[in-house]
Amino acid sequence: MKRSVAILALLAAWLPDARAQKWTVYTNCVLEANAYNDADSFHVKCKRRGYIFRLYFADAPESSRQVPARVAEQAEYWNLSEKDVLAAGTAAARFTQAFLKEPFTVYTRREDARGQSAQPRYYAMVNAGGRWLCEALVENGWARSYGMR
């Protein structure tokens, strides 16, 4: 619960001032099917353009061994086996897919979220049906509160 309150406080501080801080807002976005999507990083189509976004404030378990050091770090953090981290990551990705089944809004400052794709990946906040995805992931146990380094 404390994490949810902290996320809401950060959102309240950031979003009312979105234009002053040069936020870009994309409305009516849809999740694009992609083998590299997971719970906190995914491909999105906004109008006719595709993007890759990484959530602010949430770190969900990895769903593949593509970055073995991340899987190992998460296994240690959650005191799980690497196999269990990957299973949780797959379930968390399904949660995100269901959460984003209807069109949603993306708020981004287009800050580099460092990905392995040749296409840029940006940090973002995602709101669907009046709820924040980062908050929903943490509340439902699919992610830890996590910030940018």
Short mmCIF file of C-alpha atoms in Angstrom, two decimals:
data_model
loop_
_atom_site.label_atom_id
_atom_site.label_comp_id
_atom_site.label_asym_id
_atom_site.label_seq_id
_atom_site.Cartn_x
_atom_site.Cartn_y
_atom_site.Cartn_z
CA MET A 1 0.00 0.00 0.00
CA LYS A 2 2.84 2.43 0.83
CA ARG A 3 4.28 1.89 -2.64
CA SER A 4 0.96 2.75 -4.26
CA VAL A 5 0.75 5.95 -2.25
CA ALA A 6 4.31 6.85 -3.27
CA ILE A 7 3.53 6.23 -6.95
CA LEU A 8 0.41 8.36 -6.73
CA ALA A 9 2.35 11.17 -5.06
CA LEU A 10 4.96 11.11 -7.82
CA LEU A 11 2.26 11.08 -10.49
CA ALA A 12 0.46 13.98 -8.86
CA ALA A 13 3.70 15.97 -8.85
CA TRP A 14 4.52 15.20 -12.48
CA LEU A 15 1.35 15.05 -14.52
CA PRO A 16 -0.37 18.37 -13.77
CA ASP A 17 2.75 20.09 -15.07
CA ALA A 18 3.14 17.80 -18.09
CA ARG A 19 3.22 20.53 -20.74
CA ALA A 20 5.71 22.66 -18.82
CA GLN A 21 8.04 19.66 -18.55
CA LYS A 22 7.72 18.83 -22.26
CA TRP A 23 5.77 15.64 -21.87
CA THR A 24 4.36 14.10 -25.01
CA VAL A 25 0.91 12.56 -24.66
CA TYR A 26 -0.28 9.88 -27.05
CA THR A 27 -3.96 8.96 -26.89
CA ASN A 28 -5.86 5.97 -28.28
CA CYS A 29 -2.76 3.78 -28.31
CA VAL A 30 -2.90 0.01 -28.74
CA LEU A 31 -0.56 -2.75 -27.64
CA GLU A 32 1.21 -4.37 -30.58
CA ALA A 33 1.87 -8.09 -30.44
CA ASN A 34 5.61 -8.68 -30.27
CA ALA A 35 7.70 -11.58 -28.98
CA TYR A 36 9.81 -9.16 -26.92
CA ASN A 37 6.90 -7.62 -24.99
CA ASP A 38 6.90 -8.22 -21.28
CA ALA A 39 5.05 -6.66 -18.35
CA ASP A 40 7.04 -3.42 -18.14
CA SER A 41 8.40 -2.96 -21.67
CA PHE A 42 6.33 -3.35 -24.81
CA HIS A 43 5.59 -2.27 -28.36
CA VAL A 44 2.77 0.23 -28.84
CA LYS A 45 1.06 1.72 -31.86
CA CYS A 46 -0.12 5.32 -31.53
CA LYS A 47 -2.01 6.43 -34.62
CA ARG A 48 0.12 5.00 -37.43
CA ARG A 49 3.45 5.06 -35.62
CA GLY A 50 5.09 2.31 -33.57
CA TYR A 51 7.04 2.84 -30.33
CA ILE A 52 8.70 0.80 -27.64
CA PHE A 53 8.00 2.00 -24.09
CA ARG A 54 9.48 1.03 -20.72
CA LEU A 55 7.43 1.88 -17.64
CA TYR A 56 8.55 4.39 -15.08
CA PHE A 57 8.20 3.23 -11.45
CA ALA A 58 7.85 -0.54 -11.99
CA ASP A 59 10.19 -3.47 -12.54
CA ALA A 60 8.43 -6.71 -13.40
CA PRO A 61 10.13 -10.10 -13.55
CA GLU A 62 11.84 -10.93 -16.81
CA SER A 63 9.99 -13.34 -19.08
CA SER A 64 13.04 -14.55 -21.03
CA ARG A 65 16.73 -15.23 -20.41
CA GLN A 66 17.69 -12.55 -22.93
CA VAL A 67 19.46 -10.58 -20.15
CA PRO A 68 20.77 -13.28 -17.79
CA ALA A 69 22.20 -10.80 -15.26
CA ARG A 70 18.74 -9.21 -14.81
CA VAL A 71 17.13 -12.61 -14.26
CA ALA A 72 19.80 -13.47 -11.67
CA GLU A 73 19.40 -10.11 -9.89
CA GLN A 74 15.62 -10.49 -9.77
CA ALA A 75 15.89 -14.08 -8.50
CA GLU A 76 18.10 -12.85 -5.67
CA TYR A 77 15.85 -9.86 -4.90
CA TRP A 78 12.64 -11.93 -4.75
CA ASN A 79 14.37 -15.01 -3.29
CA LEU A 80 13.10 -17.14 -6.18
CA SER A 81 14.72 -19.58 -8.56
CA GLU A 82 15.48 -18.19 -11.99
CA LYS A 83 12.88 -20.59 -13.40
CA ASP A 84 10.26 -19.09 -11.05
CA VAL A 85 11.27 -15.54 -12.04
CA LEU A 86 10.67 -16.43 -15.70
CA ALA A 87 7.30 -18.03 -14.91
CA ALA A 88 6.26 -14.94 -12.93
CA GLY A 89 7.47 -12.74 -15.79
CA THR A 90 5.30 -14.62 -18.26
CA ALA A 91 2.26 -14.26 -15.97
CA ALA A 92 3.02 -10.56 -15.44
CA ALA A 93 3.22 -10.05 -19.21
CA ARG A 94 -0.24 -11.61 -19.54
CA PHE A 95 -1.49 -9.19 -16.86
CA THR A 96 -0.15 -6.23 -18.88
CA GLN A 97 -1.66 -7.59 -22.09
CA ALA A 98 -5.09 -7.85 -20.41
CA PHE A 99 -4.70 -4.41 -18.78
CA LEU A 100 -3.99 -2.85 -22.19
CA LYS A 101 -6.69 -4.67 -24.15
CA GLU A 102 -8.58 -1.39 -24.75
CA PRO A 103 -7.02 1.83 -26.15
CA PHE A 104 -4.86 3.66 -23.60
CA THR A 105 -2.88 6.86 -23.12
CA VAL A 106 0.92 7.13 -22.96
CA TYR A 107 2.78 9.99 -21.25
CA THR A 108 6.47 10.21 -22.13
CA ARG A 109 9.32 12.67 -22.05
CA ARG A 110 11.06 10.49 -24.65
CA GLU A 111 13.91 9.72 -22.26
CA ASP A 112 16.13 6.86 -23.43
CA ALA A 113 15.19 3.64 -21.64
CA ARG A 114 18.12 1.72 -23.13
CA GLY A 115 16.87 -1.35 -24.88
CA GLN A 116 18.47 -3.99 -27.07
CA SER A 117 16.42 -3.14 -30.14
CA ALA A 118 17.71 -0.94 -32.94
CA GLN A 119 14.48 1.07 -32.44
CA PRO A 120 14.57 3.58 -29.56
CA ARG A 121 12.83 2.67 -26.31
CA TYR A 122 11.44 5.45 -24.12
CA TYR A 123 10.38 5.64 -20.49
CA ALA A 124 6.65 6.22 -20.15
CA MET A 125 3.60 6.28 -17.93
CA VAL A 126 0.61 4.33 -19.24
CA ASN A 127 -2.99 4.98 -18.23
CA ALA A 128 -5.85 2.69 -19.21
CA GLY A 129 -9.40 3.19 -18.04
CA GLY A 130 -8.28 5.78 -15.48
CA ARG A 131 -5.68 3.46 -13.90
CA TRP A 132 -1.89 3.54 -14.09
CA LEU A 133 -0.26 0.33 -15.32
CA CYS A 134 2.80 0.73 -13.08
CA GLU A 135 0.58 1.02 -10.01
CA ALA A 136 -1.61 -1.93 -11.04
CA LEU A 137 1.45 -4.16 -11.56
CA VAL A 138 2.80 -3.35 -8.08
CA GLU A 139 -0.62 -3.61 -6.38
CA ASN A 140 -1.22 -7.03 -7.91
CA GLY A 141 2.22 -8.37 -7.02
CA TRP A 142 3.55 -8.48 -10.58
CA ALA A 143 6.27 -5.85 -10.11
CA ARG A 144 8.34 -3.98 -7.53
CA SER A 145 8.41 -0.21 -7.27
CA TYR A 146 11.50 0.82 -9.14
CA GLY A 147 13.00 4.05 -10.40
CA MET A 148 15.47 5.12 -13.03
CA ARG A 149 19.11 4.90 -12.10
#
